[in-house]
Amino acid sequence: MNIIKNLEDSKSPTCMIGDGVNDALALKYSSVGISMGAIGSDIAIEASDIALASDDIKNIPYLLYLSKKTMKTIKLNVTFSLALNFLAIILAMTGILNPVVGALVHNLGSVFVILNSAKLLKTRNNLDLHIKIEYEVTNESKGALIV
């Protein structure tokens, strides 16, 4: 916990992965806390930001990939919605778009956002990523996991 707190105080982003009660404070203090859900204690799952359903650390690269893909999808959806609504407002102000068609355009935009987001459900863990795990033992880290 002290190592995580010192890193956070020095404005270094940290990610803590843990599974037990002794990890709960470090999970809470870190920028991102990931608990191993299957064997993790309830307090560790509650203290973390992300709870993995499996206890395989090899899923961390997939988690990072999926989160980046999710953020791209969110940004695309917000941009599309704002652009479509802005265009519909301009067309409505000029009289080209009547209220009924405007409502249909708005609903079609919502359907697009939902369908675009649903594509994330097809994302599978097909990544052929291999992570290198090293244990670096120093006076400071005392066995911290460096990935």
PDB file of C-alpha atoms in Angstrom:
ATOM      1  CA  MET A   1       0.000   0.000   0.000  1.00  0.00           C
ATOM      2  CA  ASN A   2       2.819   2.404   0.848  1.00  0.00           C
ATOM      3  CA  ILE A   3       4.491   1.834  -2.523  1.00  0.00           C
ATOM      4  CA  ILE A   4       1.226   2.504  -4.381  1.00  0.00           C
ATOM      5  CA  LYS A   5       0.561   5.587  -2.250  1.00  0.00           C
ATOM      6  CA  ASN A   6       4.075   6.959  -2.899  1.00  0.00           C
ATOM      7  CA  LEU A   7       3.671   6.413  -6.648  1.00  0.00           C
ATOM      8  CA  GLU A   8       0.267   8.103  -6.617  1.00  0.00           C
ATOM      9  CA  ASP A   9       1.659  11.035  -4.610  1.00  0.00           C
ATOM     10  CA  SER A  10       4.368  11.485  -7.241  1.00  0.00           C
ATOM     11  CA  LYS A  11       1.619  11.638  -9.922  1.00  0.00           C
ATOM     12  CA  SER A  12       2.566   8.272 -11.434  1.00  0.00           C
ATOM     13  CA  PRO A  13      -0.471   6.287 -12.586  1.00  0.00           C
ATOM     14  CA  THR A  14      -0.609   2.834 -11.038  1.00  0.00           C
ATOM     15  CA  CYS A  15      -2.495  -0.369 -11.621  1.00  0.00           C
ATOM     16  CA  MET A  16      -2.785  -2.867  -8.791  1.00  0.00           C
ATOM     17  CA  ILE A  17      -3.909  -6.439  -9.337  1.00  0.00           C
ATOM     18  CA  GLY A  18      -4.892  -8.368  -6.228  1.00  0.00           C
ATOM     19  CA  ASP A  19      -7.070 -11.104  -4.841  1.00  0.00           C
ATOM     20  CA  GLY A  20      -7.252 -10.904  -1.084  1.00  0.00           C
ATOM     21  CA  VAL A  21      -7.967  -8.827   1.975  1.00  0.00           C
ATOM     22  CA  ASN A  22      -4.352  -7.719   2.275  1.00  0.00           C
ATOM     23  CA  ASP A  23      -4.624  -6.125  -1.198  1.00  0.00           C
ATOM     24  CA  ALA A  24      -7.762  -4.079  -0.544  1.00  0.00           C
ATOM     25  CA  LEU A  25      -6.053  -0.861   0.554  1.00  0.00           C
ATOM     26  CA  ALA A  26      -3.552  -0.983  -2.301  1.00  0.00           C
ATOM     27  CA  LEU A  27      -6.416  -1.626  -4.752  1.00  0.00           C
ATOM     28  CA  LYS A  28      -8.248   1.403  -3.359  1.00  0.00           C
ATOM     29  CA  TYR A  29      -5.219   3.749  -3.503  1.00  0.00           C
ATOM     30  CA  SER A  30      -4.138   2.798  -7.036  1.00  0.00           C
ATOM     31  CA  SER A  31      -5.308   4.631 -10.151  1.00  0.00           C
ATOM     32  CA  VAL A  32      -6.894   1.409 -11.379  1.00  0.00           C
ATOM     33  CA  GLY A  33      -7.538  -1.537  -9.101  1.00  0.00           C
ATOM     34  CA  ILE A  34      -8.150  -4.957 -10.624  1.00  0.00           C
ATOM     35  CA  SER A  35      -9.312  -7.826  -8.448  1.00  0.00           C
ATOM     36  CA  MET A  36      -9.280 -11.452  -9.446  1.00  0.00           C
ATOM     37  CA  GLY A  37     -12.968 -12.237  -9.120  1.00  0.00           C
ATOM     38  CA  ALA A  38     -13.143 -16.000  -8.763  1.00  0.00           C
ATOM     39  CA  ILE A  39     -10.804 -16.342  -5.814  1.00  0.00           C
ATOM     40  CA  GLY A  40     -10.876 -12.717  -4.707  1.00  0.00           C
ATOM     41  CA  SER A  41     -12.401 -11.771  -1.403  1.00  0.00           C
ATOM     42  CA  ASP A  42     -15.502  -9.614  -1.303  1.00  0.00           C
ATOM     43  CA  ILE A  43     -13.618  -6.669   0.169  1.00  0.00           C
ATOM     44  CA  ALA A  44     -11.009  -6.788  -2.622  1.00  0.00           C
ATOM     45  CA  ILE A  45     -13.746  -6.908  -5.256  1.00  0.00           C
ATOM     46  CA  GLU A  46     -15.499  -3.966  -3.590  1.00  0.00           C
ATOM     47  CA  ALA A  47     -12.281  -1.930  -3.331  1.00  0.00           C
ATOM     48  CA  SER A  48     -11.266  -2.476  -6.958  1.00  0.00           C
ATOM     49  CA  ASP A  49     -12.414  -0.670 -10.086  1.00  0.00           C
ATOM     50  CA  ILE A  50     -12.479  -3.841 -12.185  1.00  0.00           C
ATOM     51  CA  ALA A  51     -13.267  -7.399 -11.103  1.00  0.00           C
ATOM     52  CA  LEU A  52     -12.119 -10.130 -13.459  1.00  0.00           C
ATOM     53  CA  ALA A  53     -14.395 -13.152 -13.708  1.00  0.00           C
ATOM     54  CA  SER A  54     -11.416 -15.484 -14.048  1.00  0.00           C
ATOM     55  CA  ASP A  55      -8.178 -15.605 -12.123  1.00  0.00           C
ATOM     56  CA  ASP A  56      -5.917 -15.741 -15.162  1.00  0.00           C
ATOM     57  CA  ILE A  57      -3.527 -12.785 -15.313  1.00  0.00           C
ATOM     58  CA  LYS A  58      -3.159 -13.428 -19.053  1.00  0.00           C
ATOM     59  CA  ASN A  59      -6.544 -11.673 -19.496  1.00  0.00           C
ATOM     60  CA  ILE A  60      -5.051  -8.276 -18.581  1.00  0.00           C
ATOM     61  CA  PRO A  61      -3.913  -7.454 -22.172  1.00  0.00           C
ATOM     62  CA  TYR A  62      -7.404  -8.378 -23.416  1.00  0.00           C
ATOM     63  CA  LEU A  63      -8.901  -6.104 -20.748  1.00  0.00           C
ATOM     64  CA  LEU A  64      -6.723  -3.233 -21.973  1.00  0.00           C
ATOM     65  CA  TYR A  65      -7.631  -3.955 -25.620  1.00  0.00           C
ATOM     66  CA  LEU A  66     -11.354  -4.113 -24.834  1.00  0.00           C
ATOM     67  CA  SER A  67     -11.284  -0.909 -22.803  1.00  0.00           C
ATOM     68  CA  LYS A  68      -9.522   0.992 -25.610  1.00  0.00           C
ATOM     69  CA  LYS A  69     -12.020  -0.354 -28.143  1.00  0.00           C
ATOM     70  CA  THR A  70     -14.909   0.629 -25.845  1.00  0.00           C
ATOM     71  CA  MET A  71     -13.591   4.187 -25.475  1.00  0.00           C
ATOM     72  CA  LYS A  72     -13.260   4.508 -29.278  1.00  0.00           C
ATOM     73  CA  THR A  73     -16.852   3.311 -29.670  1.00  0.00           C
ATOM     74  CA  ILE A  74     -18.118   5.766 -27.060  1.00  0.00           C
ATOM     75  CA  LYS A  75     -16.315   8.674 -28.738  1.00  0.00           C
ATOM     76  CA  LEU A  76     -17.669   7.671 -32.156  1.00  0.00           C
ATOM     77  CA  ASN A  77     -21.219   7.349 -30.803  1.00  0.00           C
ATOM     78  CA  VAL A  78     -21.141  10.734 -29.072  1.00  0.00           C
ATOM     79  CA  THR A  79     -19.651  12.434 -32.135  1.00  0.00           C
ATOM     80  CA  PHE A  80     -22.200  10.851 -34.452  1.00  0.00           C
ATOM     81  CA  SER A  81     -25.138  11.728 -32.184  1.00  0.00           C
ATOM     82  CA  LEU A  82     -24.066  15.337 -31.753  1.00  0.00           C
ATOM     83  CA  ALA A  83     -23.421  15.781 -35.476  1.00  0.00           C
ATOM     84  CA  LEU A  84     -26.745  14.205 -36.445  1.00  0.00           C
ATOM     85  CA  ASN A  85     -28.721  16.258 -33.906  1.00  0.00           C
ATOM     86  CA  PHE A  86     -26.919  19.453 -34.912  1.00  0.00           C
ATOM     87  CA  LEU A  87     -27.682  18.790 -38.588  1.00  0.00           C
ATOM     88  CA  ALA A  88     -31.321  17.991 -37.768  1.00  0.00           C
ATOM     89  CA  ILE A  89     -31.658  21.242 -35.787  1.00  0.00           C
ATOM     90  CA  ILE A  90     -30.234  23.269 -38.679  1.00  0.00           C
ATOM     91  CA  LEU A  91     -32.576  21.552 -41.154  1.00  0.00           C
ATOM     92  CA  ALA A  92     -35.534  22.071 -38.817  1.00  0.00           C
ATOM     93  CA  MET A  93     -34.722  25.783 -38.429  1.00  0.00           C
ATOM     94  CA  THR A  94     -34.680  26.206 -42.210  1.00  0.00           C
ATOM     95  CA  GLY A  95     -38.000  24.391 -42.532  1.00  0.00           C
ATOM     96  CA  ILE A  96     -36.633  21.462 -44.514  1.00  0.00           C
ATOM     97  CA  LEU A  97     -37.215  19.001 -41.669  1.00  0.00           C
ATOM     98  CA  ASN A  98     -40.657  18.814 -40.091  1.00  0.00           C
ATOM     99  CA  PRO A  99     -41.153  17.614 -36.475  1.00  0.00           C
ATOM    100  CA  VAL A 100     -42.267  14.097 -37.414  1.00  0.00           C
ATOM    101  CA  VAL A 101     -39.262  13.467 -39.655  1.00  0.00           C
ATOM    102  CA  GLY A 102     -37.042  15.077 -37.000  1.00  0.00           C
ATOM    103  CA  ALA A 103     -38.290  12.595 -34.406  1.00  0.00           C
ATOM    104  CA  LEU A 104     -37.639   9.721 -36.825  1.00  0.00           C
ATOM    105  CA  VAL A 105     -34.117  10.980 -37.530  1.00  0.00           C
ATOM    106  CA  HIS A 106     -33.447  11.222 -33.797  1.00  0.00           C
ATOM    107  CA  ASN A 107     -34.692   7.676 -33.210  1.00  0.00           C
ATOM    108  CA  LEU A 108     -32.660   6.325 -36.138  1.00  0.00           C
ATOM    109  CA  GLY A 109     -29.593   7.970 -34.618  1.00  0.00           C
ATOM    110  CA  SER A 110     -30.318   6.208 -31.325  1.00  0.00           C
ATOM    111  CA  VAL A 111     -30.677   2.871 -33.128  1.00  0.00           C
ATOM    112  CA  PHE A 112     -27.335   3.428 -34.859  1.00  0.00           C
ATOM    113  CA  VAL A 113     -25.646   4.121 -31.512  1.00  0.00           C
ATOM    114  CA  ILE A 114     -27.116   0.951 -29.989  1.00  0.00           C
ATOM    115  CA  LEU A 115     -26.142  -1.222 -32.952  1.00  0.00           C
ATOM    116  CA  ASN A 116     -22.652   0.264 -33.051  1.00  0.00           C
ATOM    117  CA  SER A 117     -22.233  -0.436 -29.335  1.00  0.00           C
ATOM    118  CA  ALA A 118     -23.565  -3.971 -29.753  1.00  0.00           C
ATOM    119  CA  LYS A 119     -20.588  -4.738 -31.995  1.00  0.00           C
ATOM    120  CA  LEU A 120     -18.500  -4.796 -28.816  1.00  0.00           C
ATOM    121  CA  LEU A 121     -20.327  -7.954 -27.762  1.00  0.00           C
ATOM    122  CA  LYS A 122     -18.636  -9.815 -30.621  1.00  0.00           C
ATOM    123  CA  THR A 123     -15.188  -8.887 -29.332  1.00  0.00           C
ATOM    124  CA  ARG A 124     -13.544 -12.057 -28.155  1.00  0.00           C
ATOM    125  CA  ASN A 125     -10.257 -12.776 -26.497  1.00  0.00           C
ATOM    126  CA  ASN A 126      -8.525 -13.837 -29.698  1.00  0.00           C
ATOM    127  CA  LEU A 127      -5.447 -11.814 -28.946  1.00  0.00           C
ATOM    128  CA  ASP A 128      -2.245 -13.731 -29.329  1.00  0.00           C
ATOM    129  CA  LEU A 129      -0.488 -11.593 -26.773  1.00  0.00           C
ATOM    130  CA  HIS A 130       2.082 -12.967 -24.466  1.00  0.00           C
ATOM    131  CA  ILE A 131       2.967 -10.941 -21.427  1.00  0.00           C
ATOM    132  CA  LYS A 132       6.327 -11.104 -19.827  1.00  0.00           C
ATOM    133  CA  ILE A 133       6.155 -11.242 -16.070  1.00  0.00           C
ATOM    134  CA  GLU A 134       9.186 -10.366 -14.045  1.00  0.00           C
ATOM    135  CA  TYR A 135       9.503 -10.294 -10.319  1.00  0.00           C
ATOM    136  CA  GLU A 136      11.724  -7.471  -9.254  1.00  0.00           C
ATOM    137  CA  VAL A 137      12.674  -7.605  -5.623  1.00  0.00           C
ATOM    138  CA  THR A 138      14.204  -4.468  -4.167  1.00  0.00           C
ATOM    139  CA  ASN A 139      14.061  -2.782  -0.817  1.00  0.00           C
ATOM    140  CA  GLU A 140      11.260  -0.550  -2.120  1.00  0.00           C
ATOM    141  CA  SER A 141       9.083  -3.010  -4.005  1.00  0.00           C
ATOM    142  CA  LYS A 142       9.434  -6.113  -1.799  1.00  0.00           C
ATOM    143  CA  GLY A 143       8.209  -8.427  -4.535  1.00  0.00           C
ATOM    144  CA  ALA A 144       6.100  -6.067  -6.644  1.00  0.00           C
ATOM    145  CA  LEU A 145       4.951  -7.482  -9.942  1.00  0.00           C
ATOM    146  CA  ILE A 146       6.402  -5.601 -12.901  1.00  0.00           C
ATOM    147  CA  VAL A 147       4.600  -6.311 -16.183  1.00  0.00           C
TER     148      VAL A 147
END
